[in-house]
Short mmCIF file of C-alpha atoms and ligand atoms in Angstrom, two decimals:
data_model
loop_
_atom_site.label_atom_id
_atom_site.label_comp_id
_atom_site.label_asym_id
_atom_site.label_seq_id
_atom_site.Cartn_x
_atom_site.Cartn_y
_atom_site.Cartn_z
CA MET G 1 90.93 -59.74 49.14
CA SER G 2 92.09 -60.07 53.23
CA GLU G 3 90.40 -58.64 56.92
CA THR G 4 93.69 -56.75 56.84
CA GLN G 5 92.92 -54.60 54.20
CA PRO G 6 90.68 -51.90 55.37
CA VAL G 7 86.64 -51.34 55.16
CA LEU G 8 85.92 -49.35 52.42
CA ILE G 9 83.09 -47.05 53.47
CA LEU G 10 81.41 -44.53 51.48
CA ASN G 11 79.34 -41.66 51.69
CA GLY G 12 77.90 -39.85 48.59
CA PRO G 13 76.39 -36.81 48.53
CA ASN G 14 74.89 -33.74 51.30
CA LEU G 15 76.71 -36.32 53.62
CA ASN G 16 79.00 -33.77 54.48
CA MET G 17 76.24 -31.55 56.33
CA LEU G 18 75.40 -33.92 58.68
CA GLY G 19 74.79 -32.18 61.83
CA VAL G 20 72.94 -29.61 60.24
CA ARG G 21 70.95 -31.28 57.44
CA GLU G 22 67.60 -31.75 58.40
CA PRO G 23 68.11 -32.88 62.19
CA ALA G 24 65.01 -34.14 62.57
CA LEU G 25 65.36 -36.72 59.57
CA TYR G 26 69.55 -37.29 59.68
CA GLY G 27 70.50 -36.99 63.35
CA ARG G 28 72.83 -34.37 65.39
CA GLU G 29 76.24 -36.59 64.72
CA THR G 30 78.24 -34.50 61.73
CA LEU G 31 79.84 -37.15 59.53
CA VAL G 32 83.43 -36.84 61.55
CA ASP G 33 81.55 -38.86 64.60
CA ILE G 34 80.16 -41.84 62.50
CA GLU G 35 83.80 -41.70 61.50
CA LYS G 36 85.64 -42.02 64.84
CA ARG G 37 82.40 -44.02 66.12
CA CYS G 38 82.90 -46.61 63.17
CA GLU G 39 87.32 -46.21 63.35
CA ALA G 40 86.53 -47.40 67.25
CA HIS G 41 84.41 -50.05 65.82
CA ALA G 42 85.81 -51.66 63.40
CA LYS G 43 88.42 -52.48 65.99
CA THR G 44 86.68 -54.72 68.22
CA HIS G 45 86.22 -56.55 65.01
CA GLY G 46 90.41 -56.67 63.99
CA LEU G 47 89.47 -54.59 61.58
CA THR G 48 90.42 -51.27 60.10
CA VAL G 49 88.39 -48.58 57.75
CA ASP G 50 88.70 -46.51 55.60
CA PHE G 51 86.07 -42.94 55.83
CA ARG G 52 85.40 -41.44 52.57
CA GLN G 53 82.96 -38.84 51.80
CA SER G 54 82.07 -37.22 47.96
CA ASN G 55 79.83 -35.60 46.50
CA LEU G 56 80.80 -35.69 42.92
CA GLU G 57 79.36 -38.64 41.55
CA GLY G 58 82.08 -39.82 39.54
CA GLU G 59 85.40 -39.33 42.63
CA LEU G 60 82.88 -42.13 44.27
CA VAL G 61 83.43 -44.42 40.97
CA THR G 62 86.66 -43.98 41.18
CA TRP G 63 87.20 -45.08 44.76
CA ILE G 64 85.34 -47.80 44.14
CA GLN G 65 86.95 -49.05 40.84
CA GLN G 66 89.90 -48.99 42.98
CA ALA G 67 88.34 -50.74 45.66
CA ARG G 68 88.92 -53.38 43.77
CA GLY G 69 92.03 -55.61 45.89
CA THR G 70 92.47 -53.71 48.07
CA ALA G 71 89.55 -53.73 50.28
CA SER G 72 87.93 -56.69 52.29
CA GLY G 73 84.99 -54.77 52.24
CA ILE G 74 82.83 -51.71 50.88
CA ILE G 75 80.27 -49.72 52.92
CA ILE G 76 78.44 -47.18 50.93
CA ASN G 77 75.56 -44.21 51.82
CA ALA G 78 75.42 -42.98 48.25
CA GLY G 79 72.95 -40.03 49.66
CA ALA G 80 70.34 -39.00 46.90
CA TYR G 81 73.04 -41.22 44.20
CA THR G 82 71.07 -44.23 45.32
CA HIS G 83 68.63 -43.83 43.96
CA THR G 84 69.72 -42.60 40.54
CA SER G 85 73.12 -43.73 39.90
CA VAL G 86 73.89 -46.87 37.21
CA ALA G 87 77.14 -45.59 37.37
CA ILE G 88 77.64 -46.53 40.41
CA LEU G 89 76.07 -49.77 39.94
CA ASP G 90 77.99 -50.11 37.26
CA ALA G 91 81.28 -49.63 39.33
CA LEU G 92 80.04 -51.83 42.21
CA LYS G 93 79.37 -54.55 39.99
CA LEU G 94 82.94 -54.82 39.63
CA ILE G 95 84.04 -55.69 43.50
CA ASP G 96 83.92 -58.80 44.73
CA ALA G 97 84.15 -58.11 48.87
CA PRO G 98 81.30 -57.93 50.40
CA ILE G 99 78.80 -54.96 49.62
CA VAL G 100 76.38 -53.76 52.74
CA GLU G 101 74.30 -50.18 51.59
CA VAL G 102 73.12 -47.68 54.82
CA HIS G 103 71.35 -45.35 55.63
CA LEU G 104 70.67 -43.45 58.49
CA SER G 105 67.01 -42.45 57.47
CA HIS G 106 64.13 -45.10 56.47
CA ILE G 107 63.98 -44.79 52.90
CA PHE G 108 60.24 -46.79 52.32
CA ARG G 109 58.98 -44.44 55.06
CA ARG G 110 59.85 -41.35 53.22
CA GLU G 111 59.30 -40.23 49.10
CA ALA G 112 57.88 -42.62 46.80
CA PHE G 113 61.71 -41.53 44.58
CA ARG G 114 63.41 -42.98 47.34
CA HIS G 115 62.69 -46.61 47.21
CA HIS G 116 64.50 -47.40 44.02
CA SER G 117 68.04 -48.27 45.06
CA TYR G 118 70.41 -48.85 42.03
CA VAL G 119 73.01 -49.82 45.45
CA SER G 120 70.58 -52.79 46.38
CA LEU G 121 70.74 -54.48 43.72
CA VAL G 122 74.31 -55.75 44.06
CA ALA G 123 74.61 -54.87 48.20
CA HIS G 124 74.92 -58.46 50.46
CA GLY G 125 71.88 -56.34 52.58
CA MET G 126 70.68 -52.72 53.57
CA ILE G 127 70.15 -50.48 57.07
CA SER G 128 67.73 -47.76 56.71
CA GLY G 129 66.16 -45.74 59.95
CA PHE G 130 69.08 -46.20 62.62
CA GLY G 131 70.77 -43.44 61.92
CA ALA G 132 74.82 -43.40 62.84
CA HIS G 133 73.58 -46.61 64.80
CA GLY G 134 73.34 -47.93 61.15
CA TYR G 135 76.87 -47.90 60.21
CA VAL G 136 78.00 -50.10 63.25
CA LEU G 137 75.53 -52.45 62.63
CA ALA G 138 77.09 -52.12 58.80
CA LEU G 139 80.36 -53.31 59.91
CA ASP G 140 79.07 -55.94 61.94
CA ALA G 141 77.47 -57.29 58.46
CA VAL G 142 80.58 -56.85 56.85
CA ALA G 143 82.75 -58.35 59.90
CA SER G 144 80.36 -61.65 59.21
CA LEU G 145 80.45 -61.86 55.85
CA LEU G 146 83.88 -62.16 56.01
CA GLN G 147 83.62 -65.34 58.26
CA THR G 148 80.85 -66.69 55.33
CA PRO G 149 82.83 -69.06 53.48
CA LYS G 150 82.10 -68.12 50.18
CA THR G 151 80.82 -71.12 49.11
CA GLY G 152 78.44 -71.17 52.69
CA SER G 153 74.91 -70.11 51.92
C1 LIG S 1 70.01 -41.19 52.80
C2 LIG S 1 69.00 -41.14 51.99
C3 LIG S 1 68.93 -40.69 50.67
O1 LIG S 1 67.30 -40.75 49.83
C4 LIG S 1 69.17 -38.70 50.71
O2 LIG S 1 69.31 -38.46 49.81
C5 LIG S 1 70.74 -38.57 51.57
C6 LIG S 1 70.96 -39.98 52.62
C7 LIG S 1 70.31 -41.99 54.28
O3 LIG S 1 71.46 -42.04 54.64
O4 LIG S 1 68.85 -41.71 54.62
O5 LIG S 1 71.14 -38.37 51.02
O6 LIG S 1 70.90 -41.90 51.94
#
């Protein structure tokens, strides 16, 4: 994997509705706003992004499979699939590149069913509760992981 390959940023179900979806929880920024932010911030690290959203679990699984060897890292907000999808977990297990999990809301301050994440079992770390800024922090994390030698801590 190489830093010239894009960071795949995956967004799961209902995140296409950001801006109108429960703004008190998720903010007023749209997914397009977040994509623009990510593109601009990635540039500061010399990275590019491939930013996608799907409401379909299988489509997300296929995109993760295709990221093998073609993405320098994966940032994933799997939405509700975070808490339910063994299929997404299994796909992420195929990935050698850094994986960073993002949630706009602070999932541990919400309903108990949101406290478990399948994605966390394979992610290097999770950023939760910082709204859209979480994606920027996730890019910082990927950039830092890409600089860390694999044998290092
Ligand atoms: C979310 C949190 C999930 O529990 C929820 O189902 C979402 C969004 C977040 O970004 O805070 O769709 O992933």
